[in-house]
Structures are given as structure tokens and as C-alpha cells.
mmCIF file with all atom_site columns, C-alpha atoms in Angstrom:
data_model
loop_
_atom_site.group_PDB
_atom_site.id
_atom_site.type_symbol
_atom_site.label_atom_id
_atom_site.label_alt_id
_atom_site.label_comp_id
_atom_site.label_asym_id
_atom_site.label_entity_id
_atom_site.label_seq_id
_atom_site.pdbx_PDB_ins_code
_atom_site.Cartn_x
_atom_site.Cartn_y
_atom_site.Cartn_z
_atom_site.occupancy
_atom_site.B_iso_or_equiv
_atom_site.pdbx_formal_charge
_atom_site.auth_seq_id
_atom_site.auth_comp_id
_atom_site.auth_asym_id
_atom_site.auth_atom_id
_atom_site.pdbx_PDB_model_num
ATOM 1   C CA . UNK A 1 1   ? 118.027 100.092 103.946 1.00 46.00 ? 1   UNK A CA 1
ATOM 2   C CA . UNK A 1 2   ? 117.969 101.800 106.877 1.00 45.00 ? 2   UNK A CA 1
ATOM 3   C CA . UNK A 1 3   ? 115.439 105.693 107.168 1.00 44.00 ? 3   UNK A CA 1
ATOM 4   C CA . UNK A 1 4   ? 118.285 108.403 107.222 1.00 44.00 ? 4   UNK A CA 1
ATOM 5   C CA . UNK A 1 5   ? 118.712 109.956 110.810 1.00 39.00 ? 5   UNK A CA 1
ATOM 6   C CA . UNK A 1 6   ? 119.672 113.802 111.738 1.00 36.00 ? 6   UNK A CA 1
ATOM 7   C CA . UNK A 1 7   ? 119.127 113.082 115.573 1.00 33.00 ? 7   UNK A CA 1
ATOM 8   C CA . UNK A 1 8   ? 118.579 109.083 116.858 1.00 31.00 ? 8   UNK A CA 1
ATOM 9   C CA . UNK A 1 9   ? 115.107 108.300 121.511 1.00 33.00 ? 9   UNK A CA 1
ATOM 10  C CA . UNK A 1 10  ? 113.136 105.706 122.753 1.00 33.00 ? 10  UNK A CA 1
ATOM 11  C CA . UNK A 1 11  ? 111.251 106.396 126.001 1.00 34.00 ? 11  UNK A CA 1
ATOM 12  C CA . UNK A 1 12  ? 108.751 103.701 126.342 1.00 31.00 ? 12  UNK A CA 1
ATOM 13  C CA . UNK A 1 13  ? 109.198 101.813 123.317 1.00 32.00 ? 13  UNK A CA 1
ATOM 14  C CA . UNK A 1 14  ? 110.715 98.469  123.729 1.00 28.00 ? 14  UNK A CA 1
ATOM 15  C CA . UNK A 1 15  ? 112.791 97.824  119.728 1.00 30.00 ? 15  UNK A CA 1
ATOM 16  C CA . UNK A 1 16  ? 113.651 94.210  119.093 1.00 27.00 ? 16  UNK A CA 1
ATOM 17  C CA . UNK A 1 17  ? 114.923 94.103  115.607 1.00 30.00 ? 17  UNK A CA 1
ATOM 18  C CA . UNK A 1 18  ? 111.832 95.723  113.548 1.00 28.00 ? 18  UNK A CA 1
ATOM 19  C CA . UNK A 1 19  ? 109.416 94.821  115.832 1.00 28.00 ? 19  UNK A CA 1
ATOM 20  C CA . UNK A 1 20  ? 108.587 96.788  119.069 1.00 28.00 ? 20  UNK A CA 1
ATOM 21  C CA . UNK A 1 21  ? 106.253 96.655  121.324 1.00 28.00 ? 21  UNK A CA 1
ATOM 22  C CA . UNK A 1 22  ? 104.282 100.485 123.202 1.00 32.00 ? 22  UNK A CA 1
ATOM 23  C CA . UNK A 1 23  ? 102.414 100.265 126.410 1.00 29.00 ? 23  UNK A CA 1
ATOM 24  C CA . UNK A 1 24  ? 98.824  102.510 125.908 1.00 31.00 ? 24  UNK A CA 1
ATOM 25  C CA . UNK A 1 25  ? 98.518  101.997 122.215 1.00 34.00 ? 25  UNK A CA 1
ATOM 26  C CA . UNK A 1 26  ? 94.258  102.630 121.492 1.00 34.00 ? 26  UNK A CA 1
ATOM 27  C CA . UNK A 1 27  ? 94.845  103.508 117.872 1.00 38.00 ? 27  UNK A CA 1
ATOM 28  C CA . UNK A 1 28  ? 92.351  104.290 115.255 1.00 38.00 ? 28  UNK A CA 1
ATOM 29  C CA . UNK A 1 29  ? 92.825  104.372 111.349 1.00 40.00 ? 29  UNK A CA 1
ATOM 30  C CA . UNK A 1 30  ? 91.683  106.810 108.959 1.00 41.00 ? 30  UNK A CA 1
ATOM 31  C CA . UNK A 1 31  ? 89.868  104.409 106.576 1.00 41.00 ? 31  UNK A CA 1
ATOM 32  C CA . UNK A 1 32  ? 90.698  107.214 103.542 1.00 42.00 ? 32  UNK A CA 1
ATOM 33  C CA . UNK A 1 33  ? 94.936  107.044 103.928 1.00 42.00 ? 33  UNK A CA 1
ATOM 34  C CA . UNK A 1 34  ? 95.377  104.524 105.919 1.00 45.00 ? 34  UNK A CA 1
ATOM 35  C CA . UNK A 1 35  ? 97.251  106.614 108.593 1.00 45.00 ? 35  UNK A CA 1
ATOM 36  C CA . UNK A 1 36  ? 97.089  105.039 112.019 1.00 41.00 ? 36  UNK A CA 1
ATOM 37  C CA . UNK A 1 37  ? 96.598  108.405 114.766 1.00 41.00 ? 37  UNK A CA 1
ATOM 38  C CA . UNK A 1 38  ? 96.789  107.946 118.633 1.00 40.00 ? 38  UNK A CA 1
ATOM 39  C CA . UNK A 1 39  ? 98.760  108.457 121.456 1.00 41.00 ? 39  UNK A CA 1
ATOM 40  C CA . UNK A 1 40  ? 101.019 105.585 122.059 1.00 45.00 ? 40  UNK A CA 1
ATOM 41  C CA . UNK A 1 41  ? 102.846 106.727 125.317 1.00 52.00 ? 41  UNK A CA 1
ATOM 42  C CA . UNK A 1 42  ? 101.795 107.343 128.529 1.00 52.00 ? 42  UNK A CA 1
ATOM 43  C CA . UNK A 1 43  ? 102.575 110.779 128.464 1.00 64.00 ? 43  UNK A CA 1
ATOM 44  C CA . UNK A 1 44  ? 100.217 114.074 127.940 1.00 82.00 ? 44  UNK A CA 1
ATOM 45  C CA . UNK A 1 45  ? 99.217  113.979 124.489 1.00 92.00 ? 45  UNK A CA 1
ATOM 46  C CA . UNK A 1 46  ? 96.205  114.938 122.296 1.00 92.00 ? 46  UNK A CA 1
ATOM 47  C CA . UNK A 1 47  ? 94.816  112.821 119.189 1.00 94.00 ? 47  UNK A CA 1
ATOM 48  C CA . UNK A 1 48  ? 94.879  115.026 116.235 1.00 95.00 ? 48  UNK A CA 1
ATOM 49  C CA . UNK A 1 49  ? 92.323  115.188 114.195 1.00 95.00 ? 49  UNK A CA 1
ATOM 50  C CA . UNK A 1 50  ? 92.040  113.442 111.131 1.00 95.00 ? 50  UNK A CA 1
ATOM 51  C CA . UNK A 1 51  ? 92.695  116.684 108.756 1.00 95.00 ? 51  UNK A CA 1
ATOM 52  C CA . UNK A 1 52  ? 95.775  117.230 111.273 1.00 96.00 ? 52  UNK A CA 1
ATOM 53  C CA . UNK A 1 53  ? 96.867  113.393 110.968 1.00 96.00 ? 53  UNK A CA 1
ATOM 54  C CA . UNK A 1 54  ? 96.859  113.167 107.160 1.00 96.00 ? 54  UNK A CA 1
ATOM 55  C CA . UNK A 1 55  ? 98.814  117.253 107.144 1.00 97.00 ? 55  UNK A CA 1
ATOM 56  C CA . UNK A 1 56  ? 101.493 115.364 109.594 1.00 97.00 ? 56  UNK A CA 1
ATOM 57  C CA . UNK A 1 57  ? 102.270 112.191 107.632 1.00 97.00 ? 57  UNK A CA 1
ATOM 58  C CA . UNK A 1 58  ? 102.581 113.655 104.468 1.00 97.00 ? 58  UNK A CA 1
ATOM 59  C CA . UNK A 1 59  ? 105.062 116.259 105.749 1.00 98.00 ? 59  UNK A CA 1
ATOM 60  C CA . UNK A 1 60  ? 106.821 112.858 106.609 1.00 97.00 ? 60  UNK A CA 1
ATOM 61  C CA . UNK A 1 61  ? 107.148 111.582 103.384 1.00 96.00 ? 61  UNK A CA 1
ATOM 62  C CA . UNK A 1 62  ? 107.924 114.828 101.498 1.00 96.00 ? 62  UNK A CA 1
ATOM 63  C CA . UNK A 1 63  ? 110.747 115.173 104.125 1.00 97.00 ? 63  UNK A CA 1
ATOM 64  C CA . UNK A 1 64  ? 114.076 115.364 103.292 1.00 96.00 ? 64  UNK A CA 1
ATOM 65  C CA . UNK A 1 65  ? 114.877 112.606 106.075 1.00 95.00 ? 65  UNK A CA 1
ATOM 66  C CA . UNK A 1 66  ? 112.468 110.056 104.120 1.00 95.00 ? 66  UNK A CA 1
ATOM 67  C CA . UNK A 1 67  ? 113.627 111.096 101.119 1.00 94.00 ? 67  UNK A CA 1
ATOM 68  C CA . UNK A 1 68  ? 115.590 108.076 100.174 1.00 94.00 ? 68  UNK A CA 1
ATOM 69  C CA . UNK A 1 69  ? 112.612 105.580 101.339 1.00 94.00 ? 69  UNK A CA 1
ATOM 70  C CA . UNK A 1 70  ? 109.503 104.413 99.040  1.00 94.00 ? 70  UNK A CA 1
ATOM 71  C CA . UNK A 1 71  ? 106.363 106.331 101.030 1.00 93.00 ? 71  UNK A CA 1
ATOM 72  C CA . UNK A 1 72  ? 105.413 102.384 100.416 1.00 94.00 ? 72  UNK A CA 1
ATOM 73  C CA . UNK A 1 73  ? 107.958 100.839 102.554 1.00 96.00 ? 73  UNK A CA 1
ATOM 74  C CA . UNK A 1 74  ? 106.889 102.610 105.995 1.00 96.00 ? 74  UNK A CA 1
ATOM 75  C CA . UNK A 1 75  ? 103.416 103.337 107.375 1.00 96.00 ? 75  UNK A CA 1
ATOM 76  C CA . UNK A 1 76  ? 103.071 106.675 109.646 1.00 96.00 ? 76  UNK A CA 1
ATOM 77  C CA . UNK A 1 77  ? 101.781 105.292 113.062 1.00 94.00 ? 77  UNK A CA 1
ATOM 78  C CA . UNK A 1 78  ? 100.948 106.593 116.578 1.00 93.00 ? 78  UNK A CA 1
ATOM 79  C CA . UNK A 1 79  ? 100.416 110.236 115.584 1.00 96.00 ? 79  UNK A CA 1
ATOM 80  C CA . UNK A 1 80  ? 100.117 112.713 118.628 1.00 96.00 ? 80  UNK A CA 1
ATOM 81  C CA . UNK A 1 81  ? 100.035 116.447 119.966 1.00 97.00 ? 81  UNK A CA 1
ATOM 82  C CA . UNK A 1 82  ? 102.009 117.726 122.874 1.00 97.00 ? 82  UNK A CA 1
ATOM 83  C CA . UNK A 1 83  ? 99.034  118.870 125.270 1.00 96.00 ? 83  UNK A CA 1
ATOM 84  C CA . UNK A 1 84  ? 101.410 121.662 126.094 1.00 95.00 ? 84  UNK A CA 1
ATOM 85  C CA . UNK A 1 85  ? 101.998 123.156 122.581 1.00 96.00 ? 85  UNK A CA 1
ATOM 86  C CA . UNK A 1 86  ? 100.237 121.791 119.835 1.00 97.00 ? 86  UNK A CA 1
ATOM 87  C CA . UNK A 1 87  ? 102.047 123.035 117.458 1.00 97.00 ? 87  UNK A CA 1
ATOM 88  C CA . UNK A 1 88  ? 104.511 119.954 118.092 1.00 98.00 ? 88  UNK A CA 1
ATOM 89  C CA . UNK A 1 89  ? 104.020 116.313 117.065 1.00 97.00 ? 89  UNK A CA 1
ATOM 90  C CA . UNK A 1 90  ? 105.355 112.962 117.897 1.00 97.00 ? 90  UNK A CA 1
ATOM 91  C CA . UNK A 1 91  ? 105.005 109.830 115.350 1.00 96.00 ? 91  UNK A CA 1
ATOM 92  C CA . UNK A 1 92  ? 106.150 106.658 114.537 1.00 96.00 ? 92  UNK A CA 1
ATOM 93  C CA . UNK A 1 93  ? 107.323 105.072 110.929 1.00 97.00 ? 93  UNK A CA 1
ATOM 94  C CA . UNK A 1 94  ? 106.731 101.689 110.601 1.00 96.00 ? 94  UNK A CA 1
ATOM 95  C CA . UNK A 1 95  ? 108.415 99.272  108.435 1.00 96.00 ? 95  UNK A CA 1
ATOM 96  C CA . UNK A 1 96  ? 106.095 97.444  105.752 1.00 96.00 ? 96  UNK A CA 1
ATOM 97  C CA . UNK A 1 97  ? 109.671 95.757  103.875 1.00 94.00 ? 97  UNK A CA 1
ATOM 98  C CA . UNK A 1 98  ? 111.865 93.719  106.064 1.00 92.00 ? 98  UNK A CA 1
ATOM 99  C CA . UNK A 1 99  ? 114.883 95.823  105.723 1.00 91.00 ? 99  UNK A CA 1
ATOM 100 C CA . UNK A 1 100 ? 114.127 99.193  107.497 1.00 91.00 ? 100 UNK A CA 1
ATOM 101 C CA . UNK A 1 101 ? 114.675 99.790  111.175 1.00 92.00 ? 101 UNK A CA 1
ATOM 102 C CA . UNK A 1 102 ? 111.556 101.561 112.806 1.00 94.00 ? 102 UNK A CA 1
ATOM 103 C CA . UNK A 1 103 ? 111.693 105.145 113.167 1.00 96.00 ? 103 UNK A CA 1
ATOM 104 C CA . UNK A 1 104 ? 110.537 108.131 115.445 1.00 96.00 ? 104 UNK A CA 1
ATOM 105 C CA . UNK A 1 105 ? 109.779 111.491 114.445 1.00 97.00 ? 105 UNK A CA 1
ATOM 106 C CA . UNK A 1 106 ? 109.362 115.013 115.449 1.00 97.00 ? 106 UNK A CA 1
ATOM 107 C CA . UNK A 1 107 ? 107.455 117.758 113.673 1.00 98.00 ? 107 UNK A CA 1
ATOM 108 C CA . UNK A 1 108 ? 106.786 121.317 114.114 1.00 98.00 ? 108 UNK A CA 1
ATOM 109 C CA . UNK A 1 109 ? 103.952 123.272 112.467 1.00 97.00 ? 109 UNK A CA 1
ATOM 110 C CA . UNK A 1 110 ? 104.652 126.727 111.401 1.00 94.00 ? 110 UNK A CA 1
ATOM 111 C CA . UNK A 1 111 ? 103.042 129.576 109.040 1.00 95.00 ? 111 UNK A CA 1
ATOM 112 C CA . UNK A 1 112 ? 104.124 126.931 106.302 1.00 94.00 ? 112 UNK A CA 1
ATOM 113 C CA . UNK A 1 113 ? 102.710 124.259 107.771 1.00 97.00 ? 113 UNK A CA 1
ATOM 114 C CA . UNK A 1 114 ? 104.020 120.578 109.334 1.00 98.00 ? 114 UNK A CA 1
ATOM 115 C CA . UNK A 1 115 ? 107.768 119.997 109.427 1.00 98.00 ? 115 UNK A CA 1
ATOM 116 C CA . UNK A 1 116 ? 109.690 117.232 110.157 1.00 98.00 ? 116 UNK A CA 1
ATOM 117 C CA . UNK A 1 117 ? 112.515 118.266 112.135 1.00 97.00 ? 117 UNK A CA 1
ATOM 118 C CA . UNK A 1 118 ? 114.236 115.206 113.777 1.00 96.00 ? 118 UNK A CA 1
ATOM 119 C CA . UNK A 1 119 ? 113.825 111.418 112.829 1.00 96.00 ? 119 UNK A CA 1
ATOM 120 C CA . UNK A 1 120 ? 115.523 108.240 114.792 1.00 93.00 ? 120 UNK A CA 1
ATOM 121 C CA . UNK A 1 121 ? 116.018 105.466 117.160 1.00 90.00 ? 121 UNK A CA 1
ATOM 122 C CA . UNK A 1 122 ? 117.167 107.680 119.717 1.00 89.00 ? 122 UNK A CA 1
ATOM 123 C CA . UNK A 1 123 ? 117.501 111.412 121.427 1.00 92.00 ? 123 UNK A CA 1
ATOM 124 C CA . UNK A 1 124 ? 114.914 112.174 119.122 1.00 93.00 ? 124 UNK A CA 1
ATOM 125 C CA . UNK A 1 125 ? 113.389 115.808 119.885 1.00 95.00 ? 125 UNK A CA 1
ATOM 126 C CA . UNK A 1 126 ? 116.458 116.660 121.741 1.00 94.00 ? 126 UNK A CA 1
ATOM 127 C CA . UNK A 1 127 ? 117.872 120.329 121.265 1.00 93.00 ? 127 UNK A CA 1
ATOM 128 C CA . UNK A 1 128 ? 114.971 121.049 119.274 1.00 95.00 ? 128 UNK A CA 1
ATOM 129 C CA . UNK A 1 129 ? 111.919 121.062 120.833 1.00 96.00 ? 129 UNK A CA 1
ATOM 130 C CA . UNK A 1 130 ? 111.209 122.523 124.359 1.00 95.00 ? 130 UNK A CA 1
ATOM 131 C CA . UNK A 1 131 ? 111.020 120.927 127.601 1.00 94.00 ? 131 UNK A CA 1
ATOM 132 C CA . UNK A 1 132 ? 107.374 120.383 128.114 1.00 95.00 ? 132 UNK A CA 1
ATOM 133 C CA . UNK A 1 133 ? 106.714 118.884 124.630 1.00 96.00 ? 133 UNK A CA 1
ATOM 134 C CA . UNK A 1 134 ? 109.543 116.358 125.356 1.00 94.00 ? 134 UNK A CA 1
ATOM 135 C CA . UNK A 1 135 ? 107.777 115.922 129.031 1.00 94.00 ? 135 UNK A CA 1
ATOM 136 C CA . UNK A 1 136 ? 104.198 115.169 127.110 1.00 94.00 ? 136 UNK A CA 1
ATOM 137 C CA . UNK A 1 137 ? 105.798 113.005 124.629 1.00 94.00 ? 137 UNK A CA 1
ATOM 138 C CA . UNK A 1 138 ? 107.496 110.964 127.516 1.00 92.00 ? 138 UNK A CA 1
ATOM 139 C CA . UNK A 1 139 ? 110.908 111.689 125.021 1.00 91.00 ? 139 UNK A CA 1
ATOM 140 C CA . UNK A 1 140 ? 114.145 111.848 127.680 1.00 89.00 ? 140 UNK A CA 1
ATOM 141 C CA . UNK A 1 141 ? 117.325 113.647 126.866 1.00 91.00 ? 141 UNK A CA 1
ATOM 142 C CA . UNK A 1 142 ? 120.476 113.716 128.130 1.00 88.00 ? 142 UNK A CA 1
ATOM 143 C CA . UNK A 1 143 ? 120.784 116.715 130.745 1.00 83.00 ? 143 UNK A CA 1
ATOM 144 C CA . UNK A 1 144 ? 122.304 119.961 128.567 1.00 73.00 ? 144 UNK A CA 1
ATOM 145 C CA . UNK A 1 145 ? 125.612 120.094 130.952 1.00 70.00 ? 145 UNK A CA 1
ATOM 146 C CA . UNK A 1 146 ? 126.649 116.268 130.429 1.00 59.00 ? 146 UNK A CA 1
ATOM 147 C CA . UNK A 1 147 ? 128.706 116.569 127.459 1.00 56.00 ? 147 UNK A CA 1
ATOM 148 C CA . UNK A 1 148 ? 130.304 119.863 129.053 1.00 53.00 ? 148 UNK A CA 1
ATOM 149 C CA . UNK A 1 149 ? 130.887 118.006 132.880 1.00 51.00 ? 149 UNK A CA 1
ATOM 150 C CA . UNK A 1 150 ? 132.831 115.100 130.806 1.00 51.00 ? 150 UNK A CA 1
ATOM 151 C CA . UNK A 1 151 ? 134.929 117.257 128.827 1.00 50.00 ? 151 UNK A CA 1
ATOM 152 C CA . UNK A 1 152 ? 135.688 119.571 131.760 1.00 49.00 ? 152 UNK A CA 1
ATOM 153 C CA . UNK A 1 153 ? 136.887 116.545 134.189 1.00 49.00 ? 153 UNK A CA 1
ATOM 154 C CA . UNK A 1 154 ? 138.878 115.391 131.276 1.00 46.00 ? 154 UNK A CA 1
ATOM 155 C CA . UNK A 1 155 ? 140.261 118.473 130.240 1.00 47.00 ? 155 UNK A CA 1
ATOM 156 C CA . UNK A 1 156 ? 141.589 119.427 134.175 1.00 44.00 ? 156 UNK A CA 1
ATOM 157 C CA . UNK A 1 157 ? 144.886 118.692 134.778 1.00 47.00 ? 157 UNK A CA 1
ATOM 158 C CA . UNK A 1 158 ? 145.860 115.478 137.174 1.00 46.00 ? 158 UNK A CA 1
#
């Protein structure tokens, strides 16, 4: 079983398989849920705090993204703040059961609280959140005129 997708990106995050490997992993667990919070890139991020950590991975697994996954088959790992706008997470779901692909997710808080709003392998926080949050997440898109510059060359006449 592989974690549904809206949006697949993986910016410093080697995937081999299920296992993966992240360069500036210093993670500590909260001993109460078992949720694993730190930045894992070596981007601009801030270590939420614990209250913040547990708020963020259980908007995960209420998610409609996670909804067809067991909260017991994935752990939610490498929790982090954009330094630019808090308000914006980065994390990572972690396969406990051989048969699920690691994930990355994107959350938002609002008035109503923490929001997943993209999960994937790749492009993940793309068209959603800004520019800076991607930037302190170390998350790369595609530039915005890409798609349009290869439909325009292919459109023009010969």
C-alpha cells in the first residue's frame, strides 16, 4: 500500500526503496507520543515545540491524505517550522510495515488549527505554499513558466 498523494519533492533526501537517508538529522522524541520533532534539512527551520509537534502529527493522521493508512503503519518524523512563517510546517511519514513508500508533508495552521495540505515523494509544497517557506524547507519547484515555455515552443508553428 502505498500513502495517497495530491502533490509528489525531495530536496535533500536521498529515497532508496523505504529507506532514505537526511544530512543534519539531531532529532529528539517526545517520550509521551512517540513523535520524533527536528529539523532534518539544512535549510532555515525552527523545532516546534512539543505542544506544536503532537497538534502537527495528529492533523496528519486525521487527514484525508492518510486516510486510507493505519496511524500504526507510519511514524510522523522530522517535524519543522519555516523560520520565515511559522504558520507552515514540513514533516516526514515513516513507514513502520514494509509496504508503504515514505512520505513528505506540508501543513498550514489556520484559525482552525494544523492542516495538511500536500503529501508525497515529490514537488511537495509546490503551488501552495510561498516562496520563502519552500526556501527554509530547502523544498525546490519547478520554475512557474516551465510548463507554459514547453507548451508555447510546441504550440508555434514550424
Amino acid at each position: 500500500m502505498v500513502l495517497p498523494t495530491a502533490t509528489l519533492v525531495t530536496a535533500g533526501v536521498v529515497t532508496v526503496g523505504t529507506a532514505f537517508a537526511c544530512t543534519g538529522s539531531s532529532a529528539v522524541a517526545n517520550a509521551s507520543t512517540g513523535v520524533i520533532v527536528s529539523p532534518v534539512r539544512d535549510a532555515e527551520t525552527v523545532v516546534p515545540s512539543t505542544r506544536e509537534a503532537d497538534a502537527i502529527a495528529e492533523a496528519v493522521r486525521t487527514s484525508p491524505y492518510t486516510a486510507q493508512v493505519p496511524a500504526n503503519e507510519y511514524k510522523v518524523a522530522g517535524t519543522a517550522l519555516a523560520s520565515s512563517d511559522p504558520s507552515w510546517a514540513y514533516t516526514e511519514l515513516h513507514p513502520t510495515v514494509a509496504d508503504l513508500d515514505r512520505a513528505e508533508g506540508v501543513l498550514h495552521r489556520t484559525d482552525g488549527g494544523w492542516k495538511l495540505v500536500q503529501l508525497g515523494t515529490y514537488e511537495v509544497g509546490c503551488g501552495v505554499a510561498p516562496s520563502a517557506v519552500l526556501d527554509d524547507f530547502g523544498l525546490e519547484c519547478p520554475p512557474a513558466d516551465a510548463a507554459d515555455a514547453e507548451g508555447a515552443d510546441s504550440a508555434s508553428p514550424a
